[in-house]
Amino acid sequence: MQHKVSRRAAWLSAAAAAVVVGGLTTLAGPPAQGAAVAPAASTQAASSGGLRVAYYDQWSIYQNAYYPKNVDALAGNLDYLIYDFENIDPTNLTCFEATKASDPDPAGENNPNAGDGAGDAFADYQKSFGSDLSVDGTADAFGMPIVGNFHQLQELKARHPNLKVVLSLGGWTYSKYFSDAAATDASRKKLVSSCIDMFIKGNLPSQGGYGGPGTAAGIFDGFDIDWEYPGSTTGHLGNHVSANDTANFTALLKEFRTELDALGGKHYSLSAALPGGQDKIAKLQTDKIGQYMDFADAMTYDMHGAWDATGPTNFQDPLYGSPNDPSGTIPPGTEKYTTDSVIKAYTQGSSAYGIPGGFPANKLTLGIPFYYRGWTGVPAGSNHGLYQSASGPSAGKTLSGNVPGIAMYKELSGVVDNPADTFYDPTTQSAWFYDGTNFYGGSSAQSIKARTDYIHCNNLAGAMMFSLYDLDPNATLFHDVVNGLAGSTAGCGTTPPTTPTTPTTPTTPTTPTTPTSPSTTPTTPGGGSCSATAWNATQAYTGGAVVSYNGHQWTAKWWTQGDTPGGSQNVWTDNGVCSQGGTTTPPVGSCPAAWNATQAYSGGATVSYSGHKWTAKWWTQGDTPGGSQNVWADNGTC
């Protein structure tokens, strides 16, 4: 069944110049329906999959008044900020900039041409920010080459040099022409080279007195591909679809990877938002696409919503299935739509749906929504409105574009932050909110903790948050995610119950704590013989970080905090005993396999090169250890 899922209406700016600006899209498309499957118990030890990825919406600066300045307080706890979305020119099949609103599309998918030629160059690089709204407190001045969100991102990066800012292409409304642009080798090269020219080299078109050659250079650290969805007719009405999309999506990623690597000088990241639902996953070469990406974000939300206007009510993002779930199965198999089934389909495959699996778990993030999907006219039933009928979608909210069935955390004051209205199901490990009439499915502190535990226990890369636009002033849900990724888990391997559970009682969400800054006062290295800074249990480390501990030097395989080097978490690579001079002295014959220029390595991989042992800081291919790219950490002679 086709579902309506758009969560953004077009915004019209009342700027002094009366410029009409684009209202854009939602990341996630219509979900497949799905029937309960008992979750497979994880047998792996917990690890620190701590990658923190969040989307910042281009249109945030309008009615919602959420500016890059608001991100400043959060950026220290982010690894990637994804700026969404840019469009594909329907005529030239290239990246482009234009100031044109999406055509009227109130339900999100009724107009097949809604996104044609749409974009928001005004928001990107032509809107001036005053000192009160700018990241660094300085007003945009006359004669600046660019202003707008792009300049604010420049200021954000200056304040947070470790933050990577990535440009996202596509989304729900802007995926119509991906199939055409990816169809041939020539068309792929044309699209990719145009995107790199405009957004990496920074050659923005001169419009509105801004832009020009090189004016946006250095802002973006890579691309995020949000094709919704290759080879599937479940995307926006009017999307172009081909049976060749499956192979062409892989080829498009390869082309982006190839051309980005050819730029040299630094590593540019490549990611993608990947669909949920086995019917859509089956259209991807899950065993091939991972080699080209630094990470990918599974859209593990929008599984149920008020496109089924009269219900039954259900969770937006069930982690596991439940025998009580009244929804149907995903044809042609017997599985239901759950986060666990989505993750397992990518990493392990599914014979029922012809999915090969093989996507690296340590490159896959789990998507966590910061918005809610709701119904109204819901009777309490036997379990506080869960799995009940409804009279229709919940009322649209102003900041959410007045789209029925959608609301932000900040728009549900008195519901999602009220313990009396907050419920948690231990079977699905998911939350819902019910005030006696309105039912909303979405995130709570307890459900987020279940998901960050799942990330650790299944060795996933981390979490993707969609989107910062939806946060309340205290960024409550954001801090829940960050704290969950940084914290430990009670243990792995427990299978949630699959028998019907008794009605849950309201639970009090845990009070989110603001993450503390990493300590700047390291402990003294044991014996004073190691030159690397001593490991500190309170400090957060990224992949490739080098520390000393217990007389050895260690390199982090991925993001970690509180995981002891040499512990059972297997987060740290032991580089051997430290010498008095500070270099490592691994045992004789301990050199790992030699570096290979044609091989792709993920973060934490070790190689030998020129008589030294090296550890990859992140995904890399063709970057010489010791080269200017600074991709490899030198662990000393071996």
XYZ file of C-alpha atoms in Angstrom:
638
model
C 0.000 0.000 0.000
C 1.271 3.471 -0.868
C 1.567 5.855 2.065
C 1.786 9.617 2.390
C 4.819 10.552 4.424
C 5.913 14.112 3.687
C 6.737 16.051 6.829
C 7.588 19.450 5.367
C 5.397 22.026 3.625
C 6.829 24.831 1.502
C 7.813 27.906 3.482
C 7.447 31.397 2.008
C 9.913 33.977 3.274
C 8.673 37.471 3.984
C 12.145 38.929 3.570
C 12.490 42.593 2.661
C 13.059 41.699 -0.953
C 9.948 39.489 -0.876
C 12.037 36.599 -2.151
C 10.129 33.355 -2.535
C 12.184 30.542 -1.115
C 12.013 26.789 -1.450
C 10.231 24.588 0.987
C 11.772 21.216 0.892
C 11.564 17.686 1.849
C 11.564 14.895 4.290
C 14.392 12.410 4.484
C 12.256 9.320 4.773
C 9.857 7.916 2.275
C 6.830 5.690 2.642
C 7.365 2.657 4.751
C 6.618 -0.822 3.731
C 4.215 -2.607 5.987
C 5.373 -5.339 7.991
C 4.471 -8.883 10.864
C 6.336 -9.593 13.960
C 9.636 -11.392 13.808
C 11.353 -12.473 16.983
C 14.554 -10.445 17.267
C 17.766 -12.377 17.009
C 19.826 -12.146 20.167
C 23.194 -10.495 19.728
C 26.069 -12.684 20.800
C 28.726 -10.029 20.345
C 30.274 -8.031 23.138
C 29.415 -4.379 23.417
C 31.659 -2.009 21.526
C 31.820 1.751 21.234
C 30.009 2.592 18.044
C 30.005 6.290 18.803
C 29.740 8.071 15.455
C 27.426 11.061 15.879
C 25.697 12.262 12.705
C 22.912 14.858 12.501
C 21.018 16.607 9.724
C 20.586 20.375 9.578
C 17.711 21.376 7.318
C 18.191 24.171 4.798
C 14.761 25.604 5.608
C 15.317 25.733 9.379
C 15.999 29.478 9.288
C 12.464 30.465 8.310
C 9.378 29.951 10.425
C 11.125 27.614 12.819
C 13.938 30.142 13.443
C 16.523 27.428 14.073
C 19.843 28.860 12.909
C 23.360 27.475 12.573
C 24.013 29.524 15.714
C 21.798 27.047 17.580
C 24.032 24.211 16.376
C 27.102 25.875 17.891
C 26.265 24.560 21.374
C 25.920 21.016 20.003
C 28.732 20.877 17.464
C 31.359 19.725 19.959
C 29.353 16.519 20.312
C 28.965 15.925 16.581
C 31.254 14.207 14.099
C 29.222 14.973 10.953
C 26.700 17.705 10.267
C 24.747 16.955 7.080
C 23.227 19.975 5.336
C 20.087 18.959 3.430
C 19.003 19.125 0.594
C 20.223 20.161 -2.860
C 18.420 19.176 -6.066
C 19.235 17.800 -9.533
C 18.565 20.061 -12.502
C 15.860 18.310 -14.579
C 17.239 19.723 -17.835
C 20.984 19.221 -17.459
C 21.004 16.453 -14.803
C 23.622 18.375 -12.818
C 23.894 20.012 -9.441
C 22.558 23.559 -9.582
C 21.417 26.514 -7.478
C 18.118 28.310 -7.935
C 15.631 30.223 -5.821
C 12.336 28.535 -6.554
C 9.828 27.061 -4.157
C 8.616 23.531 -4.586
C 5.309 23.456 -6.415
C 2.244 23.027 -4.179
C 2.331 19.543 -2.733
C 0.316 19.691 0.482
C 0.130 15.972 1.099
C 3.741 15.355 0.247
C 3.301 13.179 -2.824
C 0.274 14.293 -4.832
C 2.196 16.489 -7.275
C 4.614 14.480 -9.429
C 6.483 17.632 -10.463
C 6.740 19.230 -7.027
C 10.517 19.369 -6.904
C 11.283 20.168 -10.537
C 13.802 23.027 -10.650
C 13.235 23.883 -6.994
C 15.967 25.057 -4.657
C 16.876 27.749 -2.199
C 19.990 29.642 -3.209
C 18.704 32.510 -1.054
C 18.936 30.416 2.113
C 22.200 28.838 0.977
C 24.295 31.917 0.298
C 22.266 35.106 -0.165
C 20.396 35.719 3.112
C 22.201 38.167 5.426
C 22.491 37.344 9.117
C 22.665 40.012 11.794
C 25.043 39.821 14.719
C 22.272 38.430 16.927
C 21.803 35.411 14.665
C 25.326 34.676 13.455
C 27.501 31.916 14.849
C 30.384 34.203 15.823
C 28.297 37.267 16.736
C 29.430 39.267 13.716
C 26.867 40.653 11.268
C 27.242 39.934 7.581
C 28.763 42.940 5.837
C 28.228 44.512 2.450
C 30.522 43.114 -0.227
C 30.982 39.654 1.292
C 31.290 36.988 -1.425
C 28.661 34.773 0.222
C 26.345 35.035 3.212
C 23.423 32.793 4.174
C 23.683 29.325 5.691
C 26.899 28.607 3.815
C 28.759 31.456 5.498
C 27.320 30.439 8.869
C 28.671 26.947 8.256
C 32.067 28.532 7.606
C 31.855 30.225 10.989
C 30.711 26.999 12.644
C 33.667 25.084 11.225
C 36.072 27.800 12.370
C 34.826 27.313 15.932
C 34.762 23.502 15.668
C 37.668 22.391 13.476
C 36.959 18.686 14.040
C 33.411 18.972 12.729
C 32.877 17.662 9.206
C 30.119 19.365 7.213
C 28.628 17.334 4.377
C 26.207 18.377 1.637
C 23.189 16.156 1.044
C 21.728 15.648 -2.403
C 18.177 14.440 -2.961
C 15.671 13.678 -0.218
C 11.989 12.842 -0.536
C 11.032 15.622 -2.968
C 14.343 15.941 -4.825
C 14.994 12.299 -5.864
C 13.010 12.390 -9.104
C 15.969 12.605 -11.495
C 18.545 10.401 -9.756
C 17.681 7.500 -12.051
C 18.354 9.603 -15.158
C 21.551 11.115 -13.808
C 22.917 7.693 -12.808
C 21.880 5.904 -16.000
C 25.186 5.937 -17.918
C 28.858 6.375 -17.245
C 28.769 9.733 -19.018
C 25.740 10.996 -17.083
C 27.242 9.891 -13.764
C 30.470 11.703 -14.510
C 28.514 14.795 -15.520
C 26.500 14.858 -12.292
C 29.401 14.128 -9.965
C 31.796 16.587 -11.577
C 29.132 19.326 -11.458
C 28.474 18.708 -7.753
C 32.174 18.745 -6.938
C 32.693 21.904 -8.970
C 29.871 23.747 -7.237
C 30.071 22.514 -3.646
C 33.641 21.295 -3.093
C 35.557 23.670 -5.339
C 32.979 26.259 -4.379
C 32.163 27.651 -7.807
C 28.693 28.936 -6.975
C 26.726 30.703 -9.687
C 26.672 34.480 -9.312
C 23.167 35.284 -8.114
C 21.698 38.135 -6.094
C 25.060 39.831 -5.798
C 26.731 36.785 -4.233
C 28.641 33.721 -5.387
C 31.239 33.328 -8.088
C 34.346 31.186 -8.591
C 35.684 29.603 -5.413
C 33.364 31.489 -3.070
C 32.172 28.331 -1.267
C 35.465 26.429 -1.301
C 36.335 24.669 1.939
C 32.824 24.568 3.409
C 31.864 21.005 2.575
C 33.888 17.937 3.449
C 32.010 15.538 1.208
C 28.604 14.415 -0.011
C 25.616 12.519 1.317
C 23.434 10.775 -1.281
C 19.736 10.613 -0.385
C 18.225 8.782 -3.350
C 14.731 7.769 -2.266
C 14.674 5.079 -3.633
C 16.759 3.251 -6.292
C 14.683 0.833 -8.337
C 11.578 1.310 -6.192
C 8.199 2.840 -7.014
C 7.562 3.632 -3.337
C 9.251 7.032 -3.534
C 7.580 10.354 -4.325
C 4.900 10.241 -6.986
C 6.493 10.925 -10.372
C 9.992 9.719 -9.495
C 11.802 8.192 -12.449
C 12.555 4.530 -11.818
C 14.477 1.925 -13.801
C 15.312 -1.726 -13.304
C 18.932 -0.657 -13.832
C 18.849 1.612 -10.759
C 20.197 -1.171 -8.560
C 23.516 -1.414 -10.375
C 23.560 2.276 -11.256
C 23.292 3.336 -7.602
C 26.439 1.355 -6.873
C 28.129 2.871 -9.921
C 27.109 6.380 -8.830
C 28.666 5.884 -5.408
C 31.812 4.561 -7.046
C 31.974 7.629 -9.299
C 31.606 9.992 -6.340
C 34.312 8.061 -4.459
C 36.647 8.097 -7.457
C 36.291 11.798 -8.231
C 36.502 12.853 -4.590
C 39.672 10.827 -4.100
C 41.155 12.343 -7.253
C 40.991 15.801 -5.649
C 43.812 14.868 -3.277
C 44.976 16.968 -0.367
C 42.491 15.534 2.127
C 39.950 12.787 2.486
C 36.445 13.786 1.417
C 33.679 11.731 2.965
C 30.882 9.964 1.144
C 27.743 8.715 2.842
C 24.197 7.805 1.922
C 20.807 7.636 3.563
C 19.689 4.056 3.006
C 16.040 2.969 2.981
C 14.274 0.893 5.570
C 11.927 -1.889 4.569
C 13.099 -5.087 2.996
C 11.227 -4.364 -0.241
C 13.420 -1.307 -0.838
C 16.614 -2.797 0.576
C 16.231 -5.635 -1.933
C 16.847 -3.091 -4.708
C 20.371 -2.349 -3.385
C 23.619 -4.232 -3.806
C 24.207 -4.320 -0.066
C 27.338 -6.406 -0.504
C 28.983 -3.850 -2.827
C 28.020 -0.320 -1.862
C 29.779 -0.228 1.500
C 33.267 -0.159 -0.004
C 32.696 3.307 -1.434
C 31.271 4.997 1.654
C 32.684 6.222 4.926
C 29.361 5.407 6.556
C 25.677 5.034 5.700
C 22.565 6.030 7.620
C 19.720 3.531 7.878
C 16.373 5.353 7.880
C 14.951 3.300 10.736
C 11.848 5.394 11.321
C 8.583 6.330 9.550
C 7.559 2.693 9.874
C 4.023 3.564 10.934
C 2.107 6.830 10.806
C -1.179 8.548 10.131
C -1.120 7.851 6.391
C -3.248 5.028 7.825
C -5.686 7.713 8.951
C -7.923 5.549 11.109
C -5.131 3.443 12.543
C -4.435 1.198 14.123
C -2.000 3.313 16.075
C 1.530 1.969 16.139
C 5.149 2.804 16.875
C 7.002 5.050 14.463
C 10.239 3.115 14.940
C 9.821 -0.254 16.687
C 13.204 -1.679 17.536
C 11.857 -5.236 17.627
C 8.609 -6.895 16.592
C 5.695 -7.785 18.830
C 3.094 -10.542 18.499
C 0.513 -7.881 19.372
C 1.385 -5.759 16.332
C -1.680 -5.779 14.047
C 0.113 -4.548 10.921
C 0.669 -6.786 7.928
C 3.800 -8.296 6.503
C 6.137 -6.892 3.867
C 5.507 -8.748 0.594
C 6.719 -11.129 -0.624
C 8.010 -12.393 2.717
C 6.620 -12.776 6.210
C 8.651 -10.193 8.109
C 7.371 -7.103 9.823
C 8.854 -3.669 9.639
C 11.267 -3.216 12.563
C 14.616 -1.568 13.101
C 16.252 -4.878 13.938
C 15.020 -6.481 10.706
C 16.318 -3.504 8.709
C 19.777 -3.653 10.281
C 19.974 -7.427 9.894
C 18.901 -7.189 6.249
C 21.832 -4.875 5.505
C 24.461 -6.742 7.471
C 23.303 -10.382 7.304
C 20.940 -10.434 4.346
C 17.521 -12.011 3.917
C 16.827 -14.995 1.699
C 13.091 -14.275 1.774
C 13.653 -10.914 0.112
C 16.724 -11.773 -1.955
C 18.969 -9.399 0.000
C 22.632 -10.497 -0.070
C 23.624 -8.633 3.116
C 27.294 -7.902 3.508
C 27.094 -4.224 4.414
C 29.781 -3.567 7.059
C 28.122 -3.101 10.453
C 30.863 -0.692 11.510
C 29.860 1.625 8.652
C 26.124 1.571 9.348
C 24.410 4.057 11.649
C 20.973 3.653 13.150
C 18.540 6.492 12.403
C 16.788 8.123 15.366
C 13.892 10.552 14.727
C 13.501 13.818 16.617
C 9.902 14.265 15.472
C 6.682 12.379 16.167
C 3.906 10.785 14.119
C 0.437 10.910 15.563
C -3.294 10.203 15.464
C -6.260 11.793 17.235
C -9.581 10.421 18.451
C -7.813 7.405 19.923
C -9.593 5.420 22.671
C -7.489 4.150 25.553
C -8.319 0.510 24.903
C -6.407 -2.022 26.949
C -3.020 -0.346 26.629
C -3.125 3.453 26.680
C -4.059 3.931 23.035
C -1.530 1.510 21.526
C -2.812 -0.536 18.541
C -6.181 1.285 18.693
C -8.373 2.855 16.040
C -8.321 6.619 15.409
C -10.593 9.264 13.939
C -7.760 10.683 11.843
C -4.240 12.153 11.864
C -3.294 14.389 14.754
C -3.739 18.103 14.093
C -0.991 19.754 12.074
C 1.402 22.035 13.967
C 2.610 25.427 12.783
C 6.356 24.823 12.938
C 5.956 21.418 11.299
C 4.290 23.038 8.288
C 0.726 22.272 9.392
C 1.071 18.760 8.025
C -1.437 16.482 9.815
C 0.082 13.615 11.747
C 3.453 15.311 12.353
C 4.830 17.266 15.306
C 8.174 18.279 16.778
C 9.268 17.618 20.346
C 8.979 21.323 21.117
C 5.407 21.389 19.774
C 4.221 18.658 22.121
C 4.850 20.386 25.417
C 2.822 18.685 28.107
C 2.727 15.391 26.221
C 6.192 14.051 25.336
C 7.723 15.724 28.405
C 4.974 14.568 30.766
C 5.743 11.300 32.593
C 2.021 10.609 32.950
C 1.656 10.522 29.158
C 4.868 8.608 28.452
C 4.752 4.864 27.856
C 7.334 2.233 26.975
C 6.907 -1.243 25.562
C 9.627 -3.686 26.693
C 8.880 -6.048 23.795
C 9.478 -3.568 20.985
C 11.706 -1.425 23.223
C 9.904 1.615 21.868
C 8.001 4.606 23.222
C 4.639 6.208 22.658
C 2.805 9.157 24.150
C -0.910 9.313 24.895
C -2.930 12.082 26.525
C -6.320 10.396 26.416
C -7.112 11.504 22.853
C -3.882 12.000 20.886
C -1.336 9.248 20.285
C 2.229 9.943 19.132
C 4.975 7.472 18.289
C 8.570 8.628 18.630
C 11.636 8.921 20.814
C 11.938 9.046 24.585
C 14.975 8.880 26.838
C 14.248 5.204 27.491
C 13.756 4.249 23.840
C 16.913 6.141 22.829
C 18.916 4.263 25.480
C 17.620 0.977 24.030
C 18.840 2.075 20.592
C 22.280 3.218 21.697
C 22.652 -0.098 23.530
C 21.647 -1.852 20.304
C 24.279 0.167 18.432
C 26.981 -0.908 20.888
C 25.915 -4.541 21.019
C 25.672 -4.935 17.251
C 28.940 -3.123 16.537
C 27.245 -0.450 14.453
C 29.014 2.774 13.527
C 26.821 5.043 15.628
C 23.626 7.071 15.369
C 22.104 9.398 12.791
C 19.714 12.048 14.109
C 16.976 13.502 11.910
C 16.886 16.336 12.447
C 18.210 19.160 14.610
C 15.335 21.270 13.259
C 12.939 19.411 15.561
C 14.809 19.920 18.842
C 13.502 21.832 21.825
C 15.655 24.674 23.251
C 17.339 22.245 25.667
C 18.166 19.797 22.867
C 16.768 17.062 25.114
C 16.716 14.209 22.613
C 20.127 15.141 21.210
C 21.730 14.850 24.633
C 19.951 11.539 25.203
C 21.604 10.175 22.047
C 25.048 11.596 22.801
C 24.999 10.347 26.386
C 23.811 6.927 25.273
C 26.591 6.589 22.720
C 29.193 7.731 25.223
C 27.918 5.492 28.010
C 28.123 1.800 28.669
C 25.437 -0.820 28.149
C 24.105 -3.190 30.751
C 25.024 -6.108 28.530
C 24.285 -7.764 25.224
C 22.679 -10.998 24.189
C 19.306 -10.623 25.867
C 16.396 -11.292 23.544
C 13.369 -9.091 24.291
C 10.236 -11.057 25.186
C 8.064 -12.086 22.259
C 4.998 -13.138 24.257
C 2.258 -10.575 24.769
C 3.129 -8.183 27.543
C 0.759 -6.768 30.113
C -0.221 -3.130 29.653
C 2.669 -0.904 30.527
C 2.441 1.762 33.137
C 3.787 5.262 32.603
C 7.494 5.574 33.174
C 9.377 8.655 34.121
C 11.887 9.535 31.423
C 15.380 9.926 32.745
C 16.558 13.479 33.048
C 19.041 14.150 30.240
C 22.409 15.326 31.338
C 24.450 17.735 29.356
C 27.600 16.015 28.112
C 30.674 17.294 29.864
C 33.685 18.540 27.983
C 36.522 16.045 27.722
C 39.102 16.480 30.438
C 42.163 18.446 29.457
C 44.232 17.161 32.364
C 45.479 13.692 31.465
C 46.760 11.295 34.027
C 50.476 10.745 34.252
C 51.735 7.910 32.034
C 52.924 4.938 34.002
C 56.674 5.021 34.465
C 57.013 8.173 32.381
C 58.350 6.127 29.462
C 55.541 6.608 26.932
C 55.469 9.782 24.864
C 51.769 9.436 23.962
C 49.321 11.128 26.321
C 47.998 8.758 28.964
C 44.562 7.275 28.443
C 41.848 9.139 30.344
C 38.585 7.366 31.163
C 36.566 10.603 30.909
C 37.953 11.760 27.575
C 36.320 11.009 24.240
C 38.657 9.709 21.510
C 38.074 9.377 17.789
C 39.369 6.573 15.580
C 43.153 6.845 15.142
C 43.781 8.567 18.490
C 46.967 7.325 20.206
C 47.344 6.975 23.986
C 49.579 5.229 26.475
C 48.296 2.833 29.107
C 49.931 0.258 31.360
C 53.283 0.683 29.628
C 51.905 0.170 26.122
C 50.873 2.495 23.330
C 47.373 2.046 21.925
C 45.425 3.343 18.884
C 41.633 3.761 18.925
C 39.808 1.766 16.240
C 36.751 4.004 16.402
C 35.113 6.572 18.651
C 35.369 5.595 22.298
C 34.999 6.904 25.822
C 35.596 4.935 28.994
C 36.684 1.718 27.268
C 39.927 0.565 28.888
C 42.783 -0.264 26.487
C 43.216 -4.029 26.517
C 39.695 -4.537 27.863
C 37.083 -6.935 26.555
C 35.516 -4.233 24.375
C 38.384 -4.623 21.860
C 38.244 -0.917 21.040
C 42.007 -0.282 21.147
C 44.838 -1.698 19.026
C 47.885 -2.586 21.102
C 50.954 -1.129 19.401
C 53.386 -2.719 21.811
C 55.542 -1.712 24.772
C 56.627 1.911 24.868
C 60.342 2.654 24.723
C 62.042 5.388 26.722
C 62.203 7.501 23.591
C 58.474 7.267 23.093
C 58.355 5.022 20.032
C 56.674 1.694 20.143
C 58.693 -1.483 20.101
C 56.383 -4.278 19.057
C 57.717 -7.797 19.249
C 59.886 -8.998 16.380
C 57.860 -10.154 13.421
C 54.771 -8.222 14.502
C 54.446 -6.138 11.331
C 50.924 -6.505 9.918
C 50.206 -7.034 6.243
C 51.774 -4.502 3.901
C 49.744 -1.494 2.784
C 48.073 -1.969 -0.601
C 47.175 1.110 -2.641
C 44.185 -0.616 -4.235
C 42.673 -1.983 -1.022
C 39.978 -0.134 0.938
C 40.619 0.099 4.695
C 38.175 1.075 7.428
C 39.046 3.035 10.573
C 41.223 0.968 12.943
C 42.783 -1.173 10.200
C 46.533 -1.747 10.626
C 49.169 -2.094 7.911
C 52.926 -1.991 7.586
C 54.695 0.493 5.322
C 58.303 1.618 5.084
C 59.233 -0.394 8.185
C 56.517 1.158 10.363
C 53.143 -0.004 11.617
C 50.208 2.309 10.774
C 46.567 2.491 11.885
C 43.817 3.993 9.692
C 41.974 6.887 11.301
C 38.988 6.478 9.007
C 37.976 4.862 5.715
C 40.754 5.165 3.169
C 41.914 3.842 -0.173
C 45.058 4.913 -1.985
C 46.232 7.343 0.730
C 49.886 6.584 1.404
C 50.834 6.101 5.078
C 52.834 9.143 6.104
C 51.440 11.184 3.214
C 49.977 14.650 3.348
C 46.440 13.299 3.726
C 47.153 12.472 7.404
C 44.883 9.446 7.174
C 47.224 7.036 8.958
C 48.535 7.135 12.542
C 52.213 6.131 12.777
C 52.622 3.512 15.506
C 56.395 3.343 15.195
C 58.838 0.810 13.798
C 57.917 -2.837 13.669
